[in-house]
XYZ file of N, CA and C in Angstrom:
213
model
N -42.810 -9.617 -20.571
C -41.579 -10.999 -21.148
C -42.591 -10.490 -22.717
N -40.999 -10.249 -23.382
C -40.634 -9.566 -24.715
C -41.053 -11.508 -25.842
N -41.138 -11.346 -26.916
C -40.640 -12.640 -27.867
C -39.172 -12.459 -27.949
N -38.338 -11.388 -27.883
C -37.574 -11.393 -27.724
C -36.311 -11.741 -26.859
N -37.038 -12.293 -25.704
C -36.279 -13.048 -24.417
C -36.452 -14.594 -24.208
N -37.235 -14.180 -25.544
C -36.785 -16.689 -25.077
C -35.345 -17.087 -26.205
N -34.986 -16.591 -25.690
C -33.578 -18.087 -25.973
C -33.440 -19.194 -25.780
N -34.981 -19.246 -25.734
C -34.391 -21.078 -25.587
C -35.088 -21.790 -26.695
N -34.601 -21.381 -27.809
C -35.357 -21.812 -28.436
C -37.071 -23.054 -28.855
N -37.709 -22.902 -27.843
C -38.680 -23.714 -27.301
C -40.051 -22.556 -28.753
N -41.090 -23.656 -28.865
C -42.135 -23.204 -29.104
C -43.115 -22.106 -27.897
N -43.348 -20.451 -28.701
C -43.663 -19.728 -27.795
C -45.022 -19.558 -27.417
N -46.001 -19.582 -26.734
C -47.249 -18.590 -26.821
C -47.086 -17.586 -26.295
N -48.247 -16.098 -26.480
C -47.292 -14.343 -25.894
C -48.074 -13.565 -25.641
N -48.827 -13.228 -24.647
C -49.713 -12.267 -24.199
C -49.049 -11.032 -24.236
N -49.317 -10.271 -24.076
C -49.333 -8.647 -22.981
C -50.579 -8.046 -22.671
N -51.135 -8.057 -23.035
C -52.774 -8.239 -22.678
C -52.762 -9.288 -21.347
N -52.660 -9.868 -20.798
C -53.240 -10.793 -19.742
C -53.187 -11.995 -20.098
N -55.101 -11.718 -20.308
C -55.409 -13.332 -20.458
C -55.822 -12.889 -22.634
N -55.615 -13.927 -22.910
C -56.786 -13.602 -25.094
C -58.017 -13.178 -24.542
N -59.010 -13.485 -23.713
C -60.114 -13.289 -23.469
C -59.908 -11.148 -23.084
N -59.031 -10.266 -22.987
C -59.055 -9.517 -22.648
C -59.190 -8.603 -23.777
N -59.306 -8.988 -24.759
C -58.372 -8.022 -25.866
C -59.527 -6.649 -26.082
N -60.534 -6.777 -25.345
C -61.388 -5.353 -25.518
C -60.714 -4.683 -23.930
N -59.831 -5.499 -23.236
C -60.315 -4.452 -21.672
C -58.406 -3.663 -22.213
N -59.051 -2.690 -21.324
C -57.454 -2.317 -20.995
C -56.528 -3.331 -20.796
N -55.744 -2.521 -21.179
C -53.779 -2.644 -21.114
C -53.645 -3.129 -19.672
N -53.382 -4.068 -19.884
C -52.673 -5.040 -18.166
C -51.152 -4.416 -17.989
N -51.113 -3.903 -16.591
C -48.961 -3.691 -16.829
C -48.944 -5.208 -16.389
N -48.487 -6.039 -16.743
C -47.821 -7.854 -16.807
C -47.976 -8.259 -17.955
N -47.848 -9.173 -18.172
C -47.579 -10.416 -18.939
C -47.230 -11.440 -19.511
N -47.819 -12.565 -19.859
C -47.635 -13.476 -19.353
C -47.103 -14.936 -21.418
N -46.407 -16.072 -20.914
C -46.550 -16.751 -21.773
C -46.196 -17.928 -21.054
N -46.438 -18.722 -22.278
C -46.196 -20.243 -21.760
C -45.036 -21.007 -22.848
N -44.063 -21.766 -22.560
C -43.543 -21.635 -23.597
C -43.012 -22.936 -23.043
N -42.555 -24.607 -23.819
C -42.399 -25.711 -24.392
C -40.648 -25.541 -23.591
N -41.243 -27.100 -22.294
C -40.140 -27.107 -22.099
C -38.965 -28.488 -21.406
N -38.093 -28.886 -21.480
C -38.034 -30.417 -20.773
C -38.273 -30.874 -20.357
N -39.725 -30.239 -19.355
C -40.137 -30.292 -18.195
C -41.621 -30.544 -18.165
N -42.162 -30.474 -20.280
C -43.159 -29.613 -20.519
C -44.132 -28.119 -20.510
N -44.938 -28.237 -20.539
C -45.089 -26.218 -20.682
C -45.450 -25.811 -19.989
N -44.772 -24.851 -19.852
C -44.337 -24.157 -18.513
C -45.036 -22.361 -18.940
N -46.398 -21.751 -17.902
C -46.389 -20.836 -18.452
C -45.553 -19.688 -17.236
N -45.171 -18.240 -17.489
C -44.129 -17.907 -16.710
C -45.635 -15.752 -17.069
N -45.408 -15.041 -16.413
C -46.468 -14.552 -15.609
C -44.784 -13.276 -15.506
N -45.393 -11.845 -15.238
C -44.188 -10.729 -14.674
C -44.664 -9.701 -15.197
N -44.723 -9.136 -14.279
C -44.652 -7.758 -14.259
C -43.729 -6.734 -14.882
N -43.356 -5.030 -14.843
C -42.046 -4.622 -14.745
C -41.184 -4.979 -13.491
N -41.689 -5.040 -12.339
C -40.985 -5.798 -11.596
C -40.473 -6.454 -11.434
N -40.879 -8.035 -12.243
C -40.224 -9.730 -12.242
C -41.933 -10.051 -12.072
N -41.176 -11.437 -12.653
C -41.453 -12.385 -12.059
C -42.621 -12.220 -11.680
N -43.899 -12.859 -12.045
C -45.328 -12.548 -10.889
C -46.037 -14.069 -10.464
N -45.674 -15.386 -11.962
C -46.422 -16.544 -11.403
C -45.437 -17.451 -12.556
N -45.587 -18.160 -12.287
C -44.853 -19.488 -12.775
C -45.800 -20.604 -12.624
N -46.930 -21.138 -13.527
C -47.034 -22.418 -13.775
C -46.516 -24.009 -14.208
N -46.439 -24.764 -14.581
C -46.189 -26.182 -14.753
C -47.307 -26.801 -15.154
N -46.734 -27.960 -15.918
C -47.435 -28.655 -16.868
C -48.702 -27.908 -17.253
N -48.748 -26.322 -17.694
C -49.013 -26.029 -18.135
C -49.946 -25.634 -19.415
N -50.865 -26.769 -19.332
C -51.960 -27.381 -20.559
C -52.827 -26.359 -20.299
N -53.686 -26.108 -21.967
C -54.752 -25.422 -21.887
C -55.699 -24.868 -19.996
N -56.072 -25.830 -20.127
C -56.679 -25.340 -18.827
C -55.786 -24.510 -17.580
N -54.721 -25.265 -17.320
C -54.397 -24.727 -16.183
C -54.076 -23.067 -16.940
N -53.500 -23.198 -17.984
C -53.108 -21.737 -18.073
C -54.169 -20.567 -18.073
N -56.335 -21.260 -18.139
C -56.737 -20.261 -18.253
C -57.599 -20.131 -16.704
N -57.369 -20.529 -15.335
C -57.372 -20.933 -14.087
C -55.998 -19.632 -13.791
N -54.872 -19.898 -14.406
C -53.675 -19.562 -13.520
C -54.301 -17.650 -14.158
N -54.330 -17.707 -15.384
C -54.838 -15.833 -15.663
C -55.752 -15.093 -14.933
N -57.136 -16.264 -15.384
C -58.214 -15.949 -14.686
C -57.797 -15.661 -13.190
N -56.925 -15.757 -12.170
C -56.424 -15.482 -11.337
C -55.522 -14.120 -11.438
N -54.355 -14.774 -11.847
C -53.976 -13.609 -12.339
C -54.180 -12.055 -12.137
N -56.682 -11.920 -12.635
C -56.321 -11.077 -12.809
C -56.504 -10.633 -12.517
């Protein structure tokens, strides 16, 4: 997912490497974003083929757990 795909006007965090801890790892074939929505923060992870994971109420702990599972 690219920042340009965020047309909701909400603040977003973004990574194309899978997880923040993966800075030294090889490049992943998936990306993720966490964005503010009217129902709370939402984590979206996708591959080039489409949406792979959605996590509602995506606080820091929830994001870490979801992204670890996706690794």
